[in-house]
PDB file of C-alpha atoms in Angstrom:
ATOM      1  CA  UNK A   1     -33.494   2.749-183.729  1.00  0.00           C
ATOM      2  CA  UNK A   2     -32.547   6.431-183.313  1.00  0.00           C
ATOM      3  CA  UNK A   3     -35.636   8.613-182.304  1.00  0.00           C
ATOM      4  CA  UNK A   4     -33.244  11.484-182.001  1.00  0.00           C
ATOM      5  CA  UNK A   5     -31.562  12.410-185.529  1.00  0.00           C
ATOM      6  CA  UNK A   6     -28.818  15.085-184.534  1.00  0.00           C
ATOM      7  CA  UNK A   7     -27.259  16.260-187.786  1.00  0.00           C
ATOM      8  CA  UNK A   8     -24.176  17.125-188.769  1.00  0.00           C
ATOM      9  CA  UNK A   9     -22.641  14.090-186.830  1.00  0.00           C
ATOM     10  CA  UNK A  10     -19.371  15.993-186.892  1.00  0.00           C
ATOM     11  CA  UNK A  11     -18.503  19.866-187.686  1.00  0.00           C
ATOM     12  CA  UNK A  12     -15.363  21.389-187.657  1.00  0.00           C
ATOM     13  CA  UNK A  13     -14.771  25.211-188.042  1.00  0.00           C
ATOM     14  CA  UNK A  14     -12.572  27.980-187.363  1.00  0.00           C
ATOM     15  CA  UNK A  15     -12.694  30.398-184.681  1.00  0.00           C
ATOM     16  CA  UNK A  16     -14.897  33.216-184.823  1.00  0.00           C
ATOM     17  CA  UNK A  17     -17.267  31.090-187.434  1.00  0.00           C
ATOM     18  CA  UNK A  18     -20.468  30.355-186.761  1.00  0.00           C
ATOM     19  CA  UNK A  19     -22.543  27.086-186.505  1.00  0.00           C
ATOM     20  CA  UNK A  20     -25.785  25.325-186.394  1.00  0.00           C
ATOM     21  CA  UNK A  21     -26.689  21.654-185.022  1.00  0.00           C
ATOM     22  CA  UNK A  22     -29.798  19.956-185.851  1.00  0.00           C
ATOM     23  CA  UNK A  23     -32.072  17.566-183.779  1.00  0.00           C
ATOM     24  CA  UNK A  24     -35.108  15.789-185.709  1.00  0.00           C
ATOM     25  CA  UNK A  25     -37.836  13.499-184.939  1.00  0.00           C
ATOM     26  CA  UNK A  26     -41.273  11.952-186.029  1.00  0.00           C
ATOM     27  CA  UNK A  27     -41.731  11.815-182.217  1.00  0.00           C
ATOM     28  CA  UNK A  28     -43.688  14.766-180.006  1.00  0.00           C
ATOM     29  CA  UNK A  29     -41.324  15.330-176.693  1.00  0.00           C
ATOM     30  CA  UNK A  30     -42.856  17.259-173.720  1.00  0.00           C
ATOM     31  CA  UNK A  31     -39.240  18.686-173.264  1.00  0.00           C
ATOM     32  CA  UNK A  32     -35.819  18.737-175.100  1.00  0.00           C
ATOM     33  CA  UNK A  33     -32.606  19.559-173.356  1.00  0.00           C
ATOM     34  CA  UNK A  34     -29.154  20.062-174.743  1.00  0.00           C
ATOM     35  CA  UNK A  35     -25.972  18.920-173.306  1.00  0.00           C
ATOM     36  CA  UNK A  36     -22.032  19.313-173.946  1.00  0.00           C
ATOM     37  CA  UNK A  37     -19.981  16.406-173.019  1.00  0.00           C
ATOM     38  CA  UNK A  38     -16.275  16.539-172.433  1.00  0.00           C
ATOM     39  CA  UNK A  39     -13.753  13.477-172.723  1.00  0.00           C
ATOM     40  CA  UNK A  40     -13.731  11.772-170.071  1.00  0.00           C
ATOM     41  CA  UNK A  41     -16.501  13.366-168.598  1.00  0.00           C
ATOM     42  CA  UNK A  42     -20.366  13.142-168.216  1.00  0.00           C
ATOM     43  CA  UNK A  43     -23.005  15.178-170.180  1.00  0.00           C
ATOM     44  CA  UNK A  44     -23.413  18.686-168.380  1.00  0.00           C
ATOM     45  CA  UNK A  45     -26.811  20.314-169.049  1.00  0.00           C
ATOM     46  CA  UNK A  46     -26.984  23.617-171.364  1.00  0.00           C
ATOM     47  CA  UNK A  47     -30.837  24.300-171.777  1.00  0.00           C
ATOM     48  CA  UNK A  48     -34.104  22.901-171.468  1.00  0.00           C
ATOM     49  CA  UNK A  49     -36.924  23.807-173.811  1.00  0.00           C
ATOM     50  CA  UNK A  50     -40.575  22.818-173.115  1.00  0.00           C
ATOM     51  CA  UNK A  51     -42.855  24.818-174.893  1.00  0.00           C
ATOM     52  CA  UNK A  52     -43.322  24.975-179.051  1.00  0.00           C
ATOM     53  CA  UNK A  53     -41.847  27.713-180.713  1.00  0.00           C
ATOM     54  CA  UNK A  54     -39.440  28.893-177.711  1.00  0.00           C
ATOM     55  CA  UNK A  55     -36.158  30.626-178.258  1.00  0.00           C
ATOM     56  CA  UNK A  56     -33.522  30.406-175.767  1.00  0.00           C
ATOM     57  CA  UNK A  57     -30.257  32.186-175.465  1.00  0.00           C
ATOM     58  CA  UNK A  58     -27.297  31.176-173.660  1.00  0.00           C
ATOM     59  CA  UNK A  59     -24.594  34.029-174.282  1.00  0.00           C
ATOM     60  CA  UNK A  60     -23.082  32.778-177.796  1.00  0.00           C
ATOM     61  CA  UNK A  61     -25.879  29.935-177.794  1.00  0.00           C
ATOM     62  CA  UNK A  62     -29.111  30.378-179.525  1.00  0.00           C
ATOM     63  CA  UNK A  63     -31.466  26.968-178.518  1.00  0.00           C
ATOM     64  CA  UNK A  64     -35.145  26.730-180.455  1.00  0.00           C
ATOM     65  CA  UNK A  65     -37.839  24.565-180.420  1.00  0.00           C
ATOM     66  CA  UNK A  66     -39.754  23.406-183.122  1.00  0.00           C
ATOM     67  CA  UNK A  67     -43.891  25.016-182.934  1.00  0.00           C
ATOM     68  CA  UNK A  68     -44.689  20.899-183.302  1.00  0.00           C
ATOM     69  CA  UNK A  69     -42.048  20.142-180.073  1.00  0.00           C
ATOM     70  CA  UNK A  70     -40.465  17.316-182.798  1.00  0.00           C
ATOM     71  CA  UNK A  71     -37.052  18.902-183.286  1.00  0.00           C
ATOM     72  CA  UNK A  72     -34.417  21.690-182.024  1.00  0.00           C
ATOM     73  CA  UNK A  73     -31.530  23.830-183.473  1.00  0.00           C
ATOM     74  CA  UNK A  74     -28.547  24.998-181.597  1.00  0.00           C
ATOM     75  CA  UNK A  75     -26.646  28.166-182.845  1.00  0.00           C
ATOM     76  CA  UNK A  76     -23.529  28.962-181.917  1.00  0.00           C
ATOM     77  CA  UNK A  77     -22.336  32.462-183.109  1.00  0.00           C
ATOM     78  CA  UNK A  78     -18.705  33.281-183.243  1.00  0.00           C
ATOM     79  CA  UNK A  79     -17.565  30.053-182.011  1.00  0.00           C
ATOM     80  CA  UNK A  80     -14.226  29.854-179.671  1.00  0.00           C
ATOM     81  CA  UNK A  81     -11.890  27.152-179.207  1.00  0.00           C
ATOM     82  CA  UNK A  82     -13.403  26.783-175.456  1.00  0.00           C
ATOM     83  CA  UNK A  83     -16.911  25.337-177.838  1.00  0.00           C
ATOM     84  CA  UNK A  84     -15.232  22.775-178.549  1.00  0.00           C
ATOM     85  CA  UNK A  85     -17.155  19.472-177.563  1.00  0.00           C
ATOM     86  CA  UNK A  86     -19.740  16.805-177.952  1.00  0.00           C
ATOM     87  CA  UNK A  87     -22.966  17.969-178.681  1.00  0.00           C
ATOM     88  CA  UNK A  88     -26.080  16.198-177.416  1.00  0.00           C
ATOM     89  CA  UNK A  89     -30.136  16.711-177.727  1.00  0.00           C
ATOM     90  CA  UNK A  90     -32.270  14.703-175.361  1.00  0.00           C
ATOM     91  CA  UNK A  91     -36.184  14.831-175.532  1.00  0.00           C
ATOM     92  CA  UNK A  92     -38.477  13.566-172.427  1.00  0.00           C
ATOM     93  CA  UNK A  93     -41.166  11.425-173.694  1.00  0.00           C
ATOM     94  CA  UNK A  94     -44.973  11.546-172.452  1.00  0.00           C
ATOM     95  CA  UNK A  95     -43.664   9.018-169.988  1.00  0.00           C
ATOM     96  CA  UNK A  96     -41.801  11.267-167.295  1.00  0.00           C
ATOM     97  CA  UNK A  97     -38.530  10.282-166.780  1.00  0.00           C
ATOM     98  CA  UNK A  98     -38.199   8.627-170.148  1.00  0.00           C
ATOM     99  CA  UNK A  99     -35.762  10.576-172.308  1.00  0.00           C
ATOM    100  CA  UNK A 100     -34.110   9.335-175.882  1.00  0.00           C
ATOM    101  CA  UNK A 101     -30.706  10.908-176.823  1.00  0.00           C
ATOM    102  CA  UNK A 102     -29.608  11.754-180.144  1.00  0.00           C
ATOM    103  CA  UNK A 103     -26.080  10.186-181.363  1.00  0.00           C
ATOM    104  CA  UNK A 104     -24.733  13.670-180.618  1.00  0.00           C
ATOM    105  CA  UNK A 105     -22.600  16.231-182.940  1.00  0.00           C
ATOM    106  CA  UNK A 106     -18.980  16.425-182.290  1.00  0.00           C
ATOM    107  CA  UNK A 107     -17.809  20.554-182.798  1.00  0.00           C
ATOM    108  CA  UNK A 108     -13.908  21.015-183.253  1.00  0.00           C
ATOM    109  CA  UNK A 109     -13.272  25.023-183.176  1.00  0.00           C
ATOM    110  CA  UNK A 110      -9.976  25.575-184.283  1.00  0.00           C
ATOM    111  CA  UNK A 111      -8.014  28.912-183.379  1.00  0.00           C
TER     112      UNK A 111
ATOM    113  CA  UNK B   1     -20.693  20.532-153.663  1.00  0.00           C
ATOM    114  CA  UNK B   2     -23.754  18.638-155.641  1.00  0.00           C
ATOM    115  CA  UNK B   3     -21.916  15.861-156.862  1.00  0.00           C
ATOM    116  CA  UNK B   4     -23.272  12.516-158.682  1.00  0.00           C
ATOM    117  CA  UNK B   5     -20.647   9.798-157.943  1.00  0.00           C
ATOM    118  CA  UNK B   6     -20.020   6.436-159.251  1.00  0.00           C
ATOM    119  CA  UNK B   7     -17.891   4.081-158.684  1.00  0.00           C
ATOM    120  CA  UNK B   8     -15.379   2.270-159.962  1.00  0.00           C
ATOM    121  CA  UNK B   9     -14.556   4.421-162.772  1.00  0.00           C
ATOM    122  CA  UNK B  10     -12.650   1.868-164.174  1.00  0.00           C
ATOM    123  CA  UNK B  11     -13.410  -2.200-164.504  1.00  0.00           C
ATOM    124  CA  UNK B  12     -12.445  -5.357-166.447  1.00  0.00           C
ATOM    125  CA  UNK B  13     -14.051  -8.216-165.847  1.00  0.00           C
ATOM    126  CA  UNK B  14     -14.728 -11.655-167.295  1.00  0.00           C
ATOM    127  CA  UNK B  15     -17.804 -12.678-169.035  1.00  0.00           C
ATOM    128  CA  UNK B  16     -20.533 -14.095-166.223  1.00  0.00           C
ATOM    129  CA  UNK B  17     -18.798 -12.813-163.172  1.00  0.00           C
ATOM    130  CA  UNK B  18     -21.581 -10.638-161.246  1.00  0.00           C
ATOM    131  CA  UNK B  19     -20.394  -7.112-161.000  1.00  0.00           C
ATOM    132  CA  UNK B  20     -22.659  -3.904-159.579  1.00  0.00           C
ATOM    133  CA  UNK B  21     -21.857  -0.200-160.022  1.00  0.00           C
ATOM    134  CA  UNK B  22     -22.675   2.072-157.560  1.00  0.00           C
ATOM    135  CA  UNK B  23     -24.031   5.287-157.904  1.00  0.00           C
ATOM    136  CA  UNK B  24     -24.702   7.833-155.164  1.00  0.00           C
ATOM    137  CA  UNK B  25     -26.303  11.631-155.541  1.00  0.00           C
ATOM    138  CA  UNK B  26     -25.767  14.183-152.358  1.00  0.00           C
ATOM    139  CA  UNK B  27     -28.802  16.784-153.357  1.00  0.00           C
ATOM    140  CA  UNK B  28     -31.925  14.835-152.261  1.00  0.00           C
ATOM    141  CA  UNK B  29     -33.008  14.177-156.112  1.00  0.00           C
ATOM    142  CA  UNK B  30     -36.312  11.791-156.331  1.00  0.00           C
ATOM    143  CA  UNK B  31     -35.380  11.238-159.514  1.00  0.00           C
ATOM    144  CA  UNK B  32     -32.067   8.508-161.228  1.00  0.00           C
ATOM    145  CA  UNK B  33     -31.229   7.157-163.972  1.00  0.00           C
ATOM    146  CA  UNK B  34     -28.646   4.978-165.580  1.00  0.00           C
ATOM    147  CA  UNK B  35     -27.388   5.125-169.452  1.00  0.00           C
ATOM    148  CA  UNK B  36     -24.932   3.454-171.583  1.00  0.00           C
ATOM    149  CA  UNK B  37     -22.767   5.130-174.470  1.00  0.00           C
ATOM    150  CA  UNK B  38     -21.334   3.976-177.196  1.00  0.00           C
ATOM    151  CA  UNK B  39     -19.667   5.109-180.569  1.00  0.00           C
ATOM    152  CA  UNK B  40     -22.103   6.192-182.804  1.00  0.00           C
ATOM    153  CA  UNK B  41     -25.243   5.618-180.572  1.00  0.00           C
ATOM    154  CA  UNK B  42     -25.257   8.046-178.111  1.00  0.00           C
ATOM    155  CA  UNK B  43     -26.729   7.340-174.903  1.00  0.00           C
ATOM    156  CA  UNK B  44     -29.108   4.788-174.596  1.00  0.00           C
ATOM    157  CA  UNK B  45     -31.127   4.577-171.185  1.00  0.00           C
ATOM    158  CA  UNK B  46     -31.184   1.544-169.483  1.00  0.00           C
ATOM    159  CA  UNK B  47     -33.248   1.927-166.211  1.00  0.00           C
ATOM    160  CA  UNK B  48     -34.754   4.748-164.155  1.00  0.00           C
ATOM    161  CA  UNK B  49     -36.039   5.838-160.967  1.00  0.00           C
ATOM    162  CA  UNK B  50     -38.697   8.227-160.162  1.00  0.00           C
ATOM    163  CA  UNK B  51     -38.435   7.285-156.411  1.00  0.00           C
ATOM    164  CA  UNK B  52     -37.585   5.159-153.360  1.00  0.00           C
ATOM    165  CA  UNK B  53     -38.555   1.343-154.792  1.00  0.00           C
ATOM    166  CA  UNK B  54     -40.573   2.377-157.899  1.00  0.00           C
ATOM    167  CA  UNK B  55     -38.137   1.657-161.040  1.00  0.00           C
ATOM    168  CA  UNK B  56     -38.827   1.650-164.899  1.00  0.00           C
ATOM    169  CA  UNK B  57     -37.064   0.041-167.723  1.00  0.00           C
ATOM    170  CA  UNK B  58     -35.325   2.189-170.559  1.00  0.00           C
ATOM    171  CA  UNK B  59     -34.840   1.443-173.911  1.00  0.00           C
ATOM    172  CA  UNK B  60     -32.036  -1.176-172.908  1.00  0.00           C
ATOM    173  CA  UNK B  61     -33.024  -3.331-170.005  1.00  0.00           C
ATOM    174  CA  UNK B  62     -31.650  -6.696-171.064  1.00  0.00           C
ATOM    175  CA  UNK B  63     -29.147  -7.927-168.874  1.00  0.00           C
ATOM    176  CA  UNK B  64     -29.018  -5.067-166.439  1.00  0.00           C
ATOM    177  CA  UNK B  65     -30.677  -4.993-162.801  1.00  0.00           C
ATOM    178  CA  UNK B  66     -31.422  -2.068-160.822  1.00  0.00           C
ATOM    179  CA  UNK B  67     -32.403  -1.826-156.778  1.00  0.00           C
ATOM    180  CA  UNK B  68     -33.649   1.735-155.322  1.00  0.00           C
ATOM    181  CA  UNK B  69     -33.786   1.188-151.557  1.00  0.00           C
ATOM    182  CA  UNK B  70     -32.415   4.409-150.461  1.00  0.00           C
ATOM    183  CA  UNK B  71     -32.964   7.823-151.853  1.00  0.00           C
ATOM    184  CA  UNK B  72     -29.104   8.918-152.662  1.00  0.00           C
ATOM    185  CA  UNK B  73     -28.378   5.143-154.072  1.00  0.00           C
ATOM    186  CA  UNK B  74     -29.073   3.762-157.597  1.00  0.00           C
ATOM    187  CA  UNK B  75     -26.656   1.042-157.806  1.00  0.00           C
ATOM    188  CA  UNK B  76     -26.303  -0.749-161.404  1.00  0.00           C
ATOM    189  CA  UNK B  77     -26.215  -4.853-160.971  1.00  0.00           C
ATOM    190  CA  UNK B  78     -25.110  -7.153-163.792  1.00  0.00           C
ATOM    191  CA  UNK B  79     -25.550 -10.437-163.296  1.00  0.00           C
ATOM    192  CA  UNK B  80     -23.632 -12.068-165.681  1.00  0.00           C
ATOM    193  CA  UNK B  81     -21.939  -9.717-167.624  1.00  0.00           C
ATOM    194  CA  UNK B  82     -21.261 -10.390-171.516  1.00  0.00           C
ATOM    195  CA  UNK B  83     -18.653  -8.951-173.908  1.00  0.00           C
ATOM    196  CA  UNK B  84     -21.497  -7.118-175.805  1.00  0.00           C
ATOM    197  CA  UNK B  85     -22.158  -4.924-172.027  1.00  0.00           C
ATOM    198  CA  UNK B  86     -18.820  -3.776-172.892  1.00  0.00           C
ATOM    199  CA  UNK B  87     -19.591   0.425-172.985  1.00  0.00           C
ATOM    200  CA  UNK B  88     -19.369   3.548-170.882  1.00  0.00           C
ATOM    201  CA  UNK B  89     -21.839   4.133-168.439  1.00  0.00           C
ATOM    202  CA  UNK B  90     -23.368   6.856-166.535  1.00  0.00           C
ATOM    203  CA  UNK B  91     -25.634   7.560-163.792  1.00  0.00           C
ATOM    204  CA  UNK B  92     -27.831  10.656-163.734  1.00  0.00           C
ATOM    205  CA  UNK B  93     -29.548  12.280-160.888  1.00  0.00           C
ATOM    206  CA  UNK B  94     -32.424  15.509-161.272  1.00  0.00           C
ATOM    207  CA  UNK B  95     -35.399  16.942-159.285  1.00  0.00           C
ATOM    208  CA  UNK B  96     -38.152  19.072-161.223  1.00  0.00           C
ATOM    209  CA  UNK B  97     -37.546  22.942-161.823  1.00  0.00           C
ATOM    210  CA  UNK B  98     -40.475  24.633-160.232  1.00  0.00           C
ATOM    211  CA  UNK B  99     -39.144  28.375-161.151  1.00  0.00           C
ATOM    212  CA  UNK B 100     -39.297  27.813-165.109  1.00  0.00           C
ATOM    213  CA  UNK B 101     -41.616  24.816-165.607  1.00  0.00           C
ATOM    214  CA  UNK B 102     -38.455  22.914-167.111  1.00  0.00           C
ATOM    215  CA  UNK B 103     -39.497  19.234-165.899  1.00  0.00           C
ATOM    216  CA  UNK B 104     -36.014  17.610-165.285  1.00  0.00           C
ATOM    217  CA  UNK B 105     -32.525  19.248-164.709  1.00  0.00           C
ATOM    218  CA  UNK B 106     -30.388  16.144-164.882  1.00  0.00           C
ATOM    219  CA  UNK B 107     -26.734  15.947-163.295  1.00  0.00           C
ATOM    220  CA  UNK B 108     -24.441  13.468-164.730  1.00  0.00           C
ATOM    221  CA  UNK B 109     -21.977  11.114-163.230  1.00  0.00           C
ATOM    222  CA  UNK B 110     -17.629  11.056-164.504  1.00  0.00           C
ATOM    223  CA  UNK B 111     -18.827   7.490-166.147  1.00  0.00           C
ATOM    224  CA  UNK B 112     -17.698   3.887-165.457  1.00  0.00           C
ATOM    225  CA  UNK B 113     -15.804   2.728-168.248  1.00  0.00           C
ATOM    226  CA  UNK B 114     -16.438  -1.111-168.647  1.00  0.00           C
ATOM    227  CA  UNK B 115     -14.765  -3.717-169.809  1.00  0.00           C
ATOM    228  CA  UNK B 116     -16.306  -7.532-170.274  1.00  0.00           C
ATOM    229  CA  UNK B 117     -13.863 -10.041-171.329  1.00  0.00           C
TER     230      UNK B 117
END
């Protein structure tokens, strides 16, 4: 079972477009981080959000918490080729250390 | 250079030969963790570490072993190793952020890609 819903599962745009992943759960997480995986490489760590409500921007990357701390949105504005990756939330349960990941959103950018 | 490193990257093996990956973090982290990915799951943790000798199962134990007797080593231990184990794995390592209250920071591993038989 998938605590993590990440929605769309796949998105493919053109340069200079913009973009929006989803991450949705019935579950509370004390924290939810956002990754962007490579082939052949591990996760690398975007953001981390811990507080309802909170807005964070990362250059072209808008990351936002849900007031409830259940799900997340990342924004990409004006997306370039160099986006192009797996997308993936992760939220720490009340157990520290504990984290679920969602199934992840793959983003093609095309020039 | 903070580095997480495992090791092989690479491995095919037969179903119930024992096999361990190793995993070793250079930046002091109390905290490890090992995951498994696959198509259309994500990554699903298997076992975690806050510290020296205290380990926790993830949401996919079964099968798997862990051993923390050193604080840069998390190595992965299959016992006997089925074709369902077949997956890519990954070892994390993170400390807690004290500057913006983020609780874990984790750094990821290149992956082992496995192969059971």
């Amino acid at each position: 079972t998938q605590l993590l819903e990440q929605s769309p599962q796949f998105l493919s745009i053109q340069e200079g477009e913009n973009l929006t992943v989803y991450c949705n759960s019935s579950s509370v997480f004390s924290s939810l981080q956002w990754y962007r995986q490579e082939p052949g490489e591990g996760p690398v760590l975007l953001v981390t959000v811990v507080t309802g409500g909170e807005v964070k921007k990362l250059k072209r990357l808008t990351f936002q918490f849900g007031d409830a701390r259940k799900d997340s949105s990342l924004h990409i504005t004006a997306a370039q080729p160099g986006d192009t990756g797996l997308y993936l939330c992760a939220g720490e349960t009340d157990s520290w250390g504990k984290f679920q990941f969602g199934a992840g959103t793959q983003v093609v950018v095309t020039p | 250079e903070a580095q997480v490193t495992q090791n092989p990257r690479y491995l095919i093996t037969v179903t119930g030969k024992k096999l361990t990956v190793t995993c070793s973090q250079n930046m002091n982290h109390e905290y490890m963790s090992w995951y498994r990915q696959d198509p259309g799951l994500g990554l699903r943790q298997i076992y975690y570490s806050m510290n020296v000798e205290v380990t926790d199962k993830g949401d996919v134990p079964e099968g798997y072993k862990v051993s923390r007797k050193e604080k840069r080593n998390f190595p992965l231990i299959l016992e006997s190793p089925s074709p369902n184990q077949t997956s890519l794995y990954f070892c994390a390592s993170s400390s807690r952020d004290r500057m913006t209250s983020a609780k874990n920071i984790q750094y990821f591993g290149a992956g082992t890609r496995l192969s059971v038989l």
